Structures are given as structure tokens and as C-alpha cells.
CSV table of C-alpha atoms in Angstrom, one decimal:
chain,number,residue,atom,x,y,z
A,249,MET,CA,-32.0,-23.5,14.3
A,250,ARG,CA,-29.8,-21.5,10.9
A,251,ASN,CA,-26.7,-22.4,10.8
A,252,ILE,CA,-24.4,-19.0,10.2
A,253,LYS,CA,-20.7,-19.6,8.3
A,254,LEU,CA,-18.0,-16.9,9.5
A,255,ILE,CA,-15.4,-16.3,7.4
A,256,VAL,CA,-12.8,-14.6,9.9
A,257,GLU,CA,-9.6,-12.6,9.9
A,258,TYR,CA,-7.4,-12.0,13.2
A,259,ASP,CA,-3.9,-11.1,14.1
A,260,GLY,CA,-3.2,-13.9,16.6
A,261,THR,CA,-0.5,-12.0,18.3
A,262,SER,CA,-2.1,-11.7,21.5
A,263,TYR,CA,-4.3,-14.6,21.4
A,264,CYS,CA,-3.4,-18.4,22.9
A,265,GLY,CA,-4.0,-19.6,19.5
A,266,TRP,CA,-8.0,-20.2,18.5
A,267,GLN,CA,-9.4,-23.2,20.6
A,268,LYS,CA,-11.4,-22.0,24.3
A,269,GLN,CA,-9.1,-22.7,26.9
A,270,PRO,CA,-9.5,-21.4,30.8
A,271,ASN,CA,-8.1,-18.3,31.7
A,272,GLN,CA,-6.2,-17.6,28.1
A,273,PRO,CA,-7.0,-15.3,25.8
A,274,THR,CA,-8.3,-17.0,22.6
A,275,ILE,CA,-10.0,-16.1,19.4
A,276,GLN,CA,-12.7,-18.6,19.7
A,277,GLU,CA,-14.4,-17.6,23.4
A,278,THR,CA,-13.6,-14.1,21.8
A,279,ILE,CA,-16.0,-14.4,18.9
A,280,GLU,CA,-17.9,-16.8,21.0
A,281,ASN,CA,-18.6,-13.6,23.3
A,282,ALA,CA,-19.0,-11.6,20.7
A,283,ILE,CA,-21.9,-13.5,19.3
A,284,TYR,CA,-23.3,-13.7,22.7
A,285,LYS,CA,-23.4,-9.9,22.8
A,286,ILE,CA,-25.7,-9.8,20.3
A,287,THR,CA,-28.0,-12.7,20.2
A,288,LYS,CA,-28.1,-13.3,23.9
A,289,GLU,CA,-27.2,-16.3,23.0
A,290,ASP,CA,-24.8,-18.9,24.4
A,291,ILE,CA,-23.5,-21.1,21.1
A,292,THR,CA,-20.1,-23.1,20.7
A,293,LEU,CA,-18.4,-21.4,17.7
A,294,ILE,CA,-16.9,-24.4,15.4
A,295,GLY,CA,-13.9,-23.4,13.6
A,296,SER,CA,-12.2,-25.5,10.2
A,297,GLY,CA,-8.9,-26.5,13.0
A,298,ARG,CA,-7.0,-25.0,15.5
A,299,THR,CA,-4.2,-22.2,14.9
A,300,ASP,CA,-1.4,-22.0,17.4
A,301,SER,CA,-0.5,-19.2,19.8
A,302,GLY,CA,0.4,-16.5,17.4
A,303,VAL,CA,-0.6,-17.9,14.2
A,304,HIS,CA,-2.6,-15.4,12.3
A,305,ALA,CA,-6.0,-16.0,9.6
A,306,LEU,CA,-6.7,-14.3,6.8
A,307,GLY,CA,-9.8,-16.7,5.8
A,308,GLN,CA,-10.6,-19.0,9.0
A,309,VAL,CA,-14.3,-20.0,8.4
A,310,ALA,CA,-16.2,-20.9,12.0
A,311,ASN,CA,-20.0,-22.1,12.0
A,312,PHE,CA,-22.7,-21.6,14.4
A,313,TYR,CA,-26.8,-22.6,15.2
A,314,THR,CA,-28.6,-19.9,16.1
A,315,ASN,CA,-32.4,-18.6,16.4
A,316,THR,CA,-31.4,-15.0,16.3
A,317,SER,CA,-33.7,-12.9,13.9
A,318,ILE,CA,-30.7,-10.9,12.3
A,319,PRO,CA,-30.2,-11.5,8.5
A,320,ASP,CA,-27.6,-14.0,7.9
A,321,ILE,CA,-25.0,-10.8,5.8
A,322,LYS,CA,-25.9,-8.4,8.8
A,323,ILE,CA,-24.2,-10.7,10.9
A,324,LYS,CA,-20.7,-9.5,10.0
A,325,ASP,CA,-21.2,-5.6,10.7
A,326,ALA,CA,-22.9,-6.6,14.4
A,327,LEU,CA,-20.3,-8.6,15.1
A,328,ASN,CA,-17.4,-6.6,14.0
A,329,SER,CA,-19.4,-3.5,16.2
A,330,VAL,CA,-18.2,-5.3,19.8
A,331,LEU,CA,-15.3,-7.7,18.3
A,332,PRO,CA,-11.6,-6.3,19.2
A,333,GLN,CA,-10.0,-4.3,16.2
A,334,ASP,CA,-7.1,-7.6,15.9
A,335,ILE,CA,-10.8,-9.9,14.6
A,336,SER,CA,-12.1,-9.1,12.1
A,337,ILE,CA,-15.6,-11.3,10.3
A,338,ARG,CA,-15.3,-10.5,6.6
A,339,GLU,CA,-18.2,-12.7,5.4
A,340,SER,CA,-21.5,-13.7,7.4
A,341,ILE,CA,-23.6,-16.3,5.3
A,342,GLU,CA,-26.6,-18.6,6.0
A,343,VAL,CA,-25.8,-22.5,4.8
A,344,LEU,CA,-27.7,-25.6,4.9
A,345,GLU,CA,-28.0,-27.5,8.5
A,346,ASP,CA,-25.1,-30.5,8.0
A,347,PHE,CA,-22.3,-27.7,6.6
A,348,HIS,CA,-19.3,-28.0,9.4
A,349,SER,CA,-16.8,-25.8,9.3
A,350,ARG,CA,-14.0,-28.7,9.7
A,351,TYR,CA,-15.7,-31.8,8.4
A,352,SER,CA,-16.8,-30.5,5.3
A,353,ALA,CA,-13.6,-28.8,4.7
A,354,VAL,CA,-12.0,-30.6,2.0
A,355,GLY,CA,-8.4,-28.2,1.7
A,356,LYS,CA,-6.6,-25.3,2.9
A,357,GLN,CA,-4.1,-22.8,2.1
A,358,TYR,CA,-1.6,-21.8,4.2
A,359,LYS,CA,0.8,-18.2,3.5
A,360,TYR,CA,3.9,-18.2,5.4
A,361,VAL,CA,6.6,-15.4,5.3
A,362,ILE,CA,9.9,-15.1,5.9
A,363,TYR,CA,12.0,-11.3,6.0
A,364,ASN,CA,15.2,-12.2,5.2
A,365,ASN,CA,17.5,-9.3,6.3
A,366,LYS,CA,20.6,-8.8,8.2
A,367,THR,CA,18.5,-6.4,10.3
A,368,ARG,CA,15.0,-6.7,12.0
A,369,SER,CA,12.3,-5.3,10.9
A,370,PRO,CA,10.0,-3.3,13.3
A,371,ILE,CA,6.7,-3.1,11.3
A,372,LEU,CA,6.8,-7.4,10.5
A,373,ARG,CA,8.0,-8.4,14.0
A,374,ASN,CA,4.8,-10.3,14.6
A,375,TYR,CA,3.8,-11.0,11.4
A,376,SER,CA,7.2,-12.6,9.5
A,377,TYR,CA,10.2,-14.9,10.8
A,378,HIS,CA,13.2,-13.0,10.2
A,379,VAL,CA,16.1,-14.9,8.9
A,380,SER,CA,19.2,-13.0,8.7
A,381,TYR,CA,21.2,-15.2,6.9
A,382,LYS,CA,21.3,-15.2,3.3
A,383,LEU,CA,19.1,-17.7,1.6
A,384,ASN,CA,19.2,-19.7,-1.5
A,385,ILE,CA,15.5,-19.4,-3.3
A,386,ASP,CA,16.7,-21.4,-6.3
A,387,ASN,CA,17.1,-24.3,-3.8
A,388,MET,CA,14.2,-23.5,-2.0
A,389,GLU,CA,12.0,-23.6,-4.2
A,390,ARG,CA,13.8,-26.9,-5.5
A,391,GLY,CA,13.1,-28.3,-2.6
A,392,LEU,CA,9.7,-27.0,-1.8
A,393,LYS,CA,8.4,-28.9,-5.4
A,394,TYR,CA,9.2,-32.3,-3.8
A,395,PHE,CA,6.4,-31.6,-1.1
A,396,ILE,CA,4.0,-31.7,-3.8
A,397,GLY,CA,1.3,-34.9,-3.8
A,398,THR,CA,0.8,-37.5,-1.2
A,399,HIS,CA,3.3,-39.0,1.3
A,400,ASP,CA,3.4,-39.7,4.4
A,401,PHE,CA,4.9,-36.2,6.3
A,402,CYS,CA,5.2,-38.3,9.3
A,403,SER,CA,8.4,-36.5,9.3
A,404,PHE,CA,6.9,-33.3,9.7
A,405,MET,CA,4.8,-33.4,12.3
A,406,SER,CA,5.6,-32.6,16.1
A,407,SER,CA,5.4,-34.7,18.6
A,408,GLY,CA,2.8,-34.6,21.1
A,409,SER,CA,0.3,-35.4,18.3
A,410,SER,CA,-2.4,-38.9,18.9
A,411,ILE,CA,-3.0,-38.9,14.8
A,412,GLU,CA,-2.3,-42.5,13.2
A,413,ASP,CA,-2.9,-41.6,9.4
A,414,THR,CA,-0.5,-39.4,8.7
A,415,VAL,CA,-0.5,-39.6,4.9
A,416,ARG,CA,-1.9,-36.0,3.3
A,417,SER,CA,-1.8,-34.5,0.2
A,418,ILE,CA,0.0,-31.4,-1.1
A,419,GLN,CA,-1.2,-30.3,-4.5
A,420,GLU,CA,0.1,-26.6,-4.8
A,421,ALA,CA,3.4,-25.3,-3.5
A,422,TYR,CA,4.9,-22.3,-4.7
A,423,LEU,CA,7.1,-19.8,-3.8
A,424,ASN,CA,7.4,-15.5,-4.1
A,425,ARG,CA,10.5,-13.5,-3.5
A,426,GLN,CA,10.0,-9.3,-4.0
A,427,GLU,CA,13.1,-7.8,-2.5
A,428,GLU,CA,13.6,-8.7,1.6
A,429,ILE,CA,9.8,-10.5,1.6
A,430,ILE,CA,9.5,-14.0,0.9
A,431,GLU,CA,5.9,-15.6,0.9
A,432,ILE,CA,5.3,-19.6,0.5
A,433,TYR,CA,2.3,-20.6,-0.4
A,434,ILE,CA,1.1,-24.4,0.6
A,435,LYS,CA,-2.3,-26.2,-0.1
A,436,GLY,CA,-3.2,-29.3,0.6
A,437,THR,CA,-6.1,-31.8,1.7
A,438,GLY,CA,-5.1,-31.3,5.3
A,439,PHE,CA,-2.0,-30.4,7.8
A,440,LEU,CA,-0.3,-32.8,10.1
A,441,TYR,CA,0.7,-30.6,13.7
A,442,ASN,CA,2.9,-27.6,13.2
A,443,MET,CA,3.4,-29.3,9.6
A,444,VAL,CA,3.5,-26.2,7.2
A,445,ARG,CA,5.8,-24.7,10.4
A,446,ILE,CA,8.2,-27.8,10.0
A,447,ILE,CA,8.3,-27.6,6.1
A,448,VAL,CA,9.2,-24.2,6.4
A,449,GLY,CA,11.9,-24.5,8.5
A,450,THR,CA,13.0,-27.3,6.4
A,451,LEU,CA,13.4,-25.0,3.5
A,452,VAL,CA,15.3,-22.4,5.3
A,453,ASP,CA,17.4,-25.0,6.1
A,454,ILE,CA,18.2,-25.4,2.8
A,455,GLY,CA,18.1,-22.5,2.0
A,456,THR,CA,21.3,-21.7,4.1
A,457,GLY,CA,22.7,-24.9,2.9
A,458,LYS,CA,22.6,-26.5,6.2
A,459,ILE,CA,20.5,-29.5,4.4
A,460,HIS,CA,20.4,-30.5,0.6
A,461,TYR,CA,17.5,-29.6,-2.0
A,462,SER,CA,17.9,-33.3,-3.2
A,463,GLU,CA,17.5,-34.7,0.7
A,464,VAL,CA,13.9,-34.1,0.8
A,465,PRO,CA,12.4,-37.8,-0.3
A,466,LYS,CA,14.3,-39.1,1.9
A,467,ILE,CA,13.5,-36.7,4.8
A,468,ILE,CA,9.8,-37.6,3.8
A,469,GLU,CA,10.8,-42.0,3.4
A,470,SER,CA,12.8,-41.7,6.6
A,471,LYS,CA,9.1,-40.8,8.5
A,472,ASP,CA,11.4,-39.4,11.4
A,473,ARG,CA,11.2,-35.9,13.1
A,474,GLY,CA,14.7,-35.4,13.3
A,475,LYS,CA,16.2,-35.8,10.0
A,476,ALA,CA,13.5,-32.5,9.0
A,477,GLY,CA,14.8,-29.3,9.4
A,478,HIS,CA,13.6,-26.9,12.6
A,479,THR,CA,10.1,-25.7,13.2
A,480,SER,CA,9.7,-21.7,12.2
A,481,PRO,CA,8.3,-19.7,14.3
A,482,ALA,CA,4.3,-19.2,14.7
A,483,LYS,CA,4.0,-15.7,14.0
A,484,GLY,CA,4.9,-16.1,10.1
A,485,LEU,CA,2.0,-18.1,9.7
A,486,TYR,CA,-1.3,-17.4,8.0
A,487,LEU,CA,-4.1,-19.9,7.4
A,488,ARG,CA,-5.5,-18.1,3.9
A,489,GLU,CA,-8.3,-19.8,3.2
A,490,VAL,CA,-10.2,-23.2,3.6
A,491,PHE,CA,-11.9,-25.2,0.7
A,492,TYR,CA,-15.2,-26.7,1.0
B,170,MET,CA,34.2,13.5,18.8
B,171,ARG,CA,32.9,11.1,16.3
B,172,ASN,CA,29.5,12.0,13.9
B,173,ILE,CA,27.5,9.0,13.8
B,174,LYS,CA,24.8,8.3,11.1
B,175,LEU,CA,22.4,6.6,11.9
B,176,ILE,CA,19.0,4.9,9.5
B,177,VAL,CA,16.3,3.5,12.1
B,178,GLU,CA,13.2,1.9,11.0
B,179,TYR,CA,10.6,2.1,14.0
B,180,ASP,CA,6.9,1.0,14.2
B,181,GLY,CA,5.5,4.3,15.8
B,182,THR,CA,2.2,2.3,17.4
B,183,SER,CA,3.6,3.0,20.9
B,184,TYR,CA,5.1,6.3,21.1
B,185,CYS,CA,4.4,9.9,21.3
B,186,GLY,CA,6.5,10.6,18.3
B,187,TRP,CA,9.9,11.1,16.9
B,188,GLN,CA,10.4,14.2,19.6
B,189,LYS,CA,11.2,13.8,23.7
B,190,GLN,CA,8.7,15.2,25.7
B,191,PRO,CA,8.3,14.7,29.6
B,192,ASN,CA,6.4,11.4,30.7
B,193,GLN,CA,5.9,10.0,27.3
B,194,PRO,CA,7.5,7.7,25.3
B,195,THR,CA,9.3,8.9,22.2
B,196,ILE,CA,11.5,7.0,19.8
B,197,GLN,CA,13.9,9.9,20.5
B,198,GLU,CA,14.2,9.0,24.2
B,199,THR,CA,14.0,5.4,23.4
B,200,ILE,CA,17.1,6.0,21.3
B,201,GLU,CA,19.0,8.0,23.4
B,202,ASN,CA,19.0,5.6,26.3
B,203,ALA,CA,19.9,2.8,24.1
B,204,ILE,CA,23.1,5.2,23.1
B,205,TYR,CA,23.5,5.7,27.0
B,206,LYS,CA,23.6,1.6,27.5
B,207,ILE,CA,26.3,1.2,25.4
B,208,THR,CA,28.6,4.1,25.7
B,209,LYS,CA,27.5,5.6,29.2
B,210,GLU,CA,27.0,9.3,27.3
B,211,ASP,CA,24.2,11.5,28.1
B,212,ILE,CA,24.3,13.0,24.4
B,213,THR,CA,21.4,14.7,22.1
B,214,LEU,CA,19.9,12.3,19.2
B,215,ILE,CA,19.2,14.5,16.5
B,216,GLY,CA,17.0,13.6,13.8
B,217,SER,CA,15.9,14.7,10.1
B,218,GLY,CA,12.4,15.7,11.5
B,219,ARG,CA,9.7,15.2,14.0
B,220,THR,CA,7.2,12.0,13.5
B,221,ASP,CA,3.9,12.2,15.0
B,222,SER,CA,2.4,10.0,17.4
B,223,GLY,CA,1.5,6.5,15.3
B,224,VAL,CA,3.5,7.6,12.0
B,225,HIS,CA,6.1,5.0,11.1
B,226,ALA,CA,9.6,5.2,9.8
B,227,LEU,CA,12.1,2.8,7.5
B,228,GLY,CA,14.8,5.1,6.9
B,229,GLN,CA,14.5,8.1,9.3
B,230,VAL,CA,17.9,9.4,9.8
B,231,ALA,CA,19.1,10.5,12.9
B,232,ASN,CA,23.2,11.5,14.2
B,233,PHE,CA,25.1,11.6,17.3
B,234,TYR,CA,28.8,12.8,18.9
B,235,THR,CA,30.5,10.4,20.5
B,236,ASN,CA,33.9,9.5,22.5
B,237,THR,CA,32.9,5.8,22.0
B,238,SER,CA,35.7,3.5,20.7
B,239,ILE,CA,32.9,1.4,19.4
B,240,PRO,CA,32.9,1.1,15.4
B,241,ASP,CA,30.7,3.0,13.8
B,242,ILE,CA,29.3,-0.2,12.1
B,243,LYS,CA,29.1,-1.9,15.2
B,244,ILE,CA,27.3,0.5,16.4
B,245,LYS,CA,23.9,-0.6,14.6
B,246,ASP,CA,24.4,-4.3,16.0
B,247,ALA,CA,25.3,-2.6,19.9
B,248,LEU,CA,22.0,-0.8,19.9
B,249,ASN,CA,19.5,-3.3,18.3
B,250,SER,CA,20.7,-5.6,21.2
B,251,VAL,CA,19.3,-2.7,23.7
B,252,LEU,CA,16.7,-1.6,22.0
B,253,PRO,CA,13.0,-2.8,22.3
B,254,GLN,CA,11.6,-4.5,18.9
B,255,ASP,CA,9.9,-2.2,17.7
B,256,ILE,CA,12.8,-0.1,17.1
B,257,SER,CA,15.6,-1.1,14.4
B,258,ILE,CA,19.2,0.6,13.7
B,259,ARG,CA,19.5,-0.4,10.0
B,260,GLU,CA,22.5,1.3,9.9
B,261,SER,CA,25.5,3.3,11.6
B,262,ILE,CA,27.8,4.9,9.8
B,263,GLU,CA,30.7,7.6,10.6
B,264,VAL,CA,30.4,10.8,8.5
B,265,LEU,CA,31.6,14.2,8.8
B,266,GLU,CA,31.7,16.4,11.4
B,267,ASP,CA,29.7,19.2,9.8
B,268,PHE,CA,26.8,16.7,9.0
B,269,HIS,CA,23.5,17.4,10.7
B,270,SER,CA,20.4,15.0,10.3
B,271,ARG,CA,18.3,18.1,9.7
B,272,TYR,CA,20.2,20.5,8.2
B,273,SER,CA,21.8,19.1,5.5
B,274,ALA,CA,18.6,17.2,4.9
B,275,VAL,CA,17.9,18.4,0.5
B,276,GLY,CA,14.0,15.8,1.1
B,277,LYS,CA,12.5,13.2,2.2
B,278,GLN,CA,10.5,10.7,0.6
B,279,TYR,CA,6.5,9.2,2.5
B,280,LYS,CA,5.0,6.6,1.4
B,281,TYR,CA,1.1,5.8,3.2
B,282,VAL,CA,-0.8,2.6,2.8
B,283,ILE,CA,-4.4,3.1,2.3
B,284,TYR,CA,-6.5,-0.3,2.9
B,285,ASN,CA,-9.4,-0.2,1.1
B,286,ASN,CA,-12.3,-2.9,1.5
B,287,LYS,CA,-15.9,-2.5,3.4
B,288,THR,CA,-14.1,-4.5,6.4
B,289,ARG,CA,-10.9,-3.7,8.2
B,290,SER,CA,-8.2,-5.5,8.5
B,291,PRO,CA,-7.3,-6.7,11.8
B,292,ILE,CA,-3.7,-7.3,10.6
B,293,LEU,CA,-3.0,-4.2,9.0
B,294,ARG,CA,-5.2,-2.1,12.0
B,295,ASN,CA,-1.8,-0.1,12.9
B,296,TYR,CA,-0.1,0.4,9.6
B,297,SER,CA,-3.0,1.6,6.9
B,298,TYR,CA,-5.7,3.8,6.8
B,299,HIS,CA,-8.8,1.9,6.5
B,300,VAL,CA,-11.4,3.2,3.8
B,301,SER,CA,-13.8,1.2,3.2
B,302,TYR,CA,-15.8,3.6,0.5
B,303,LYS,CA,-15.5,2.2,-3.5
B,304,LEU,CA,-12.0,4.5,-4.3
B,305,ASN,CA,-11.8,5.8,-8.2
B,306,ILE,CA,-8.2,5.5,-8.8
B,307,ASP,CA,-7.8,6.6,-11.8
B,308,ASN,CA,-9.4,10.7,-10.6
B,309,MET,CA,-6.9,10.2,-7.8
B,310,GLU,CA,-4.1,9.9,-10.0
B,311,ARG,CA,-5.1,12.6,-11.5
B,312,GLY,CA,-5.2,14.7,-8.9
B,313,LEU,CA,-1.9,13.5,-7.4
B,314,LYS,CA,-0.3,14.4,-10.6
B,315,TYR,CA,-1.3,18.4,-9.8
B,316,PHE,CA,0.8,18.4,-6.5
B,317,ILE,CA,4.0,17.8,-8.7
B,318,GLY,CA,6.2,21.1,-8.7
B,319,THR,CA,6.5,23.9,-6.4
B,320,HIS,CA,3.7,25.5,-4.3
B,321,ASP,CA,2.7,27.4,-1.6
B,322,PHE,CA,1.2,24.7,-0.1
B,323,CYS,CA,-0.3,26.3,2.6
B,324,SER,CA,-3.8,24.9,2.2
B,325,PHE,CA,-2.0,21.5,3.5
B,326,MET,CA,-0.9,22.8,6.6
B,327,SER,CA,-2.3,22.0,9.7
B,328,SER,CA,-2.8,25.3,12.1
B,329,GLY,CA,-0.9,25.2,15.3
B,330,SER,CA,2.9,25.9,12.9
B,331,SER,CA,4.3,29.0,12.9
B,332,ILE,CA,6.3,28.4,9.5
B,333,GLU,CA,5.9,31.4,7.6
B,334,ASP,CA,7.2,30.6,3.7
B,335,THR,CA,4.7,27.7,2.6
B,336,VAL,CA,6.0,27.0,-0.5
B,337,ARG,CA,7.6,23.4,-1.0
B,338,SER,CA,8.7,21.4,-4.2
B,339,ILE,CA,6.8,18.2,-4.9
B,340,GLN,CA,9.3,15.9,-6.7
B,341,GLU,CA,7.7,13.0,-7.8
B,342,ALA,CA,4.3,11.6,-6.8
B,343,TYR,CA,2.3,8.5,-7.6
B,344,LEU,CA,0.5,5.8,-6.9
B,345,ASN,CA,0.3,1.6,-6.6
B,346,ARG,CA,-2.4,0.1,-6.5
B,347,GLN,CA,-2.6,-3.9,-5.8
B,348,GLU,CA,-5.8,-5.4,-4.8
B,349,GLU,CA,-7.3,-3.5,-1.6
B,350,ILE,CA,-3.7,-1.9,-1.1
B,351,ILE,CA,-3.0,1.2,-2.4
B,352,GLU,CA,0.3,2.9,-2.0
B,353,ILE,CA,0.8,6.6,-2.1
B,354,TYR,CA,4.6,8.0,-2.6
B,355,ILE,CA,5.4,11.5,-2.2
B,356,LYS,CA,9.0,13.2,-2.7
B,357,GLY,CA,9.6,16.6,-1.8
B,358,THR,CA,12.1,18.7,-0.6
B,359,GLY,CA,10.4,19.4,2.6
B,360,PHE,CA,6.9,19.1,3.5
B,361,LEU,CA,5.0,21.4,6.2
B,362,TYR,CA,2.9,20.3,9.6
B,363,ASN,CA,0.3,17.3,8.6
B,364,MET,CA,0.9,18.1,4.8
B,365,VAL,CA,1.3,14.2,3.7
B,366,ARG,CA,-1.9,13.5,5.7
B,367,ILE,CA,-4.2,16.6,4.1
B,368,ILE,CA,-3.0,15.6,0.6
B,369,VAL,CA,-3.7,11.8,1.1
B,370,GLY,CA,-6.8,13.1,2.8
B,371,THR,CA,-7.7,15.0,-0.3
B,372,LEU,CA,-6.7,11.9,-3.1
B,373,VAL,CA,-9.3,10.2,-0.7
B,374,ASP,CA,-11.8,12.9,-1.1
B,375,ILE,CA,-11.5,12.6,-4.7
B,376,GLY,CA,-11.9,8.8,-4.8
B,377,THR,CA,-15.0,8.9,-2.8
B,378,GLY,CA,-16.2,11.7,-5.5
B,379,LYS,CA,-16.4,14.8,-2.6
B,380,ILE,CA,-13.7,16.7,-4.6
B,381,HIS,CA,-13.2,16.5,-8.1
B,382,TYR,CA,-9.7,16.2,-9.2
B,383,SER,CA,-9.9,19.2,-11.1
B,384,GLU,CA,-10.2,21.3,-8.3
B,385,VAL,CA,-6.6,20.7,-7.0
B,386,PRO,CA,-5.0,23.7,-8.5
B,387,LYS,CA,-8.0,25.9,-7.1
B,388,ILE,CA,-7.3,24.4,-3.6
B,389,ILE,CA,-3.4,24.9,-3.7
B,390,GLU,CA,-4.1,28.8,-4.7
B,391,SER,CA,-7.0,29.1,-2.1
B,392,LYS,CA,-4.3,28.6,0.2
B,393,ASP,CA,-7.0,27.6,2.8
B,394,ARG,CA,-6.9,25.0,4.7
B,395,GLY,CA,-10.6,24.9,4.6
B,396,LYS,CA,-10.4,23.8,0.6
B,397,ALA,CA,-8.4,21.2,1.2
B,398,GLY,CA,-9.7,17.5,1.9
B,399,HIS,CA,-9.3,15.9,5.7
B,400,THR,CA,-6.7,15.0,7.0
B,401,SER,CA,-5.8,11.1,6.9
B,402,PRO,CA,-5.0,9.4,10.4
B,403,ALA,CA,-1.1,9.2,11.6
B,404,LYS,CA,-0.9,5.2,11.1
B,405,GLY,CA,-1.2,5.0,7.1
B,406,LEU,CA,2.2,7.3,7.3
B,407,TYR,CA,6.0,6.2,6.9
B,408,LEU,CA,9.0,8.1,6.4
B,409,ARG,CA,10.3,6.1,3.8
B,410,GLU,CA,13.8,8.1,3.2
B,411,VAL,CA,16.0,11.3,3.6
B,412,PHE,CA,17.9,12.4,0.9
B,413,TYR,CA,21.6,14.2,1.4
């Protein structure tokens, strides 16, 4: 069996997230169906991790085992010819048998887009978080720096997760503002459920003055989800890259 | 009667263009219906010009006459509360009685977005023209400069237009490349039917080597649509600003 690694971009707007579930459109099942169309094989596609309903990906990674004779780099074009327009395979390459999209991953980078304007934007409505209040970017940047490093991120995890070890490392976190668009980039070894969205929600609360940036270390120490800010919406979030 | 000027942003994807027509969703009719909801008045909304099916706007201008007592700057929020998410009023302001969105306009700026990558982008699929061939940007820039000035743009007009005077002035034309995104900005006193899309199609043909950039003056002089390049798709085009 050959092991094929895919790099996948998708617009998550019309999907109930990555992971397959009955009677719901998902990215995983849509790609599995496309693989069936080109190989006639019923495979299970292993993703680097789930993405929630409405979350986008610029560089999601997935792999599957196949007996197809299609050359690895041709699989990309074959899949793109049968996939819907809101999913695209950016790369397809044969990897060693033991490569596993989830277990082999050593880190991920997310991007989050905020549209900061009094009036909502039709063009960006599914691709950004519309914040109509004035944001203090300097304070948001100061707050963001406190997240870098190894911390127990328990305060930044939505309930419903059964994970016990909530210590994670953020290696890089920065933001760019270009007029009314704020892009936040966060790279880490791993992320808890909704962690990026709660960090961004907290930053927005810092930007509006609801939370002071110097409180971030105390919020982390509290290990209390109630102390952190709101959960920002899924549609502003992009899984940008998975590292191996 | 008060004359209210609107600045409108829209995602043209789901509409058959600006201009009202029977049994088709249009931007004009959708806004007229929204105005009816807030004023109970059946008005005619005057746009600065049509946009085709799939074309977007960041700053379309329109005006209408009304007896409503809603303060002018509040009309924006009132309309946004009843408009669908793919249309947004950016500004509403009372203007002099003789202001006319189309006749008072002295110029317009369009933006055109090309996504230049071997693989299509799901996120940008409705907001850009996907060109998978390698483009020579320097040659495209050289070609673009020839359009600046006053010319007979007959070669850059789609048939079906009954306009006789095809002389127009382009005051500004430049392009920006940021990685795989090419943005082309064109500002002029007026535009013929599909003029921007044929200019962009010609630039893409220059970028791929199909047309040499130095041929642009000859193409203009020929007054022959057949000599210019292809018509680029509507979805990459944005009406960015209307000048008065």
C-alpha cells in the first residue's frame, strides 16, 4: 500500500467541519468520496486534526493508503477535477508508510482575520469576524505576547473536551493591521478545543478595553475559562500550516 | 422630497447584476425593497451605472428621493438591519436635489483581482480570476501603461452596446503583486461595456506571452475587438469608487 499525503485548502462555510458525521456535509467525507471516484477504493482519510463548522483551511494535511497506480503528483489534479469548488488539493505526494497526519505533526499555525469597521463587509462576511467597536491594537499586541511560551491553557479551552493535559506551547504569535483588516498568527505545538478562538476573543476584549492586557498572565494562572474573553466566531479562523 | 446618496458594498455572486429585471435577483431591486421596508415608499433607486452578474462593488453609489423623516445618517443602519448579508450600506447622506448618481459622476475606479497559482483557491473562487499559467508581471505593467490617456477604446468594448462615442480617458492604471495575488487598479472618466474586463484579459494574454506588450497601441488603433485579448471573468471585478 502506498501512503499519500495531501495538502488541502477549503472554504469551510458550507461544511459541518472536517470530521465525518452522519447526514452532514463534511470535508473529510467529501474528499473520501472524491478519492473513491478516482481509485474505486473505500479509504479512510486521516486529517491532522478536526476543524469546526465554518472554519477554513489554507494548509490542512491529510493522508490515506491506496493501491492506485496514479502517480502521486497526479493525484492532486485527478482529485481537483472531481472535488467541489470550495475544496482544493494543493499538493499530493507519496510519503513513508509510517507518516501519520495527526501523530507525526509537531506543530500548527493558525491565522485569524478580524474585520474592524463600523459597517459589516459583504465580501468578507464568511471569512472574518466583524468587530464594529474601535480596537486598541497596541494593547492587543501587548496582550498577545503573554501567550508565547509553555503554559497551562485550561482557561482557553471550551468545555466538552475530555483532555487532561492542558499544557501547550505557543512558539510564535503576532498580529498585522492593514487598514480595517487585522490578521493574527499563532503557531504552537498543539491546541486545545477552541483555544485560538478564545485567545482571539480575549484579545478583542482587550482591544475594546473590557480586559486589561496585563491581566493575561493572571487569566492563564486562574485555569478558569470564565476569566478569559469570549469565543470568537469560527468563520475568521484558518488552519494555515501543519508542521512535521 | 429629500435626495439621499448611498455608498454600497456588495458581493455580486448571488445576483444577476445591479439593474432590476423581471424574475431575477438584482442589487437594485433588493435595496429598493429594503427602502420600502423602512419608509413604505415605492422609490426608484438610481445607480452610478450597472454592474454585471457576479461583479462586486466596494463603493457603488446610488441615490433616491424620499419623504421619510429618518435622519440621513440613520438610514444606513435602518437599511442594513433589513438587507441580506451580501449587501451593505457604507454611508447614507442627504445631498442637493440635483445630485444624480449617474449624470453627476465624473469618474470611477475599478479593481480587478487575479489569483495566479497552478491550483485554484477555494477561498477566493468567487472573488478572483484564477490564472494557472505563469505570468510575466513586468510585461503586464508595460502593457498597462499604454492604456493611460484619452483613446478610442472601441477594441475594448463587447458587442451589444449601442454607444457611438467610444472615446474614453484613463487617468490612472497600475498593478500590485503580493505573492499569488495580482491587483489591477484602473481609474477613468467613463468605461465602455466590459472595457475593464477586456483590458485585464489583454493584460493576462500579455503575461502569458500570447500578445506582446508593445502591440497595445496598435490594438487600440485598430478599433477591432478581435485584436484585443479575451474578456476576463466578472467575479474578479470590483467597482471600487465613484468620483463626483
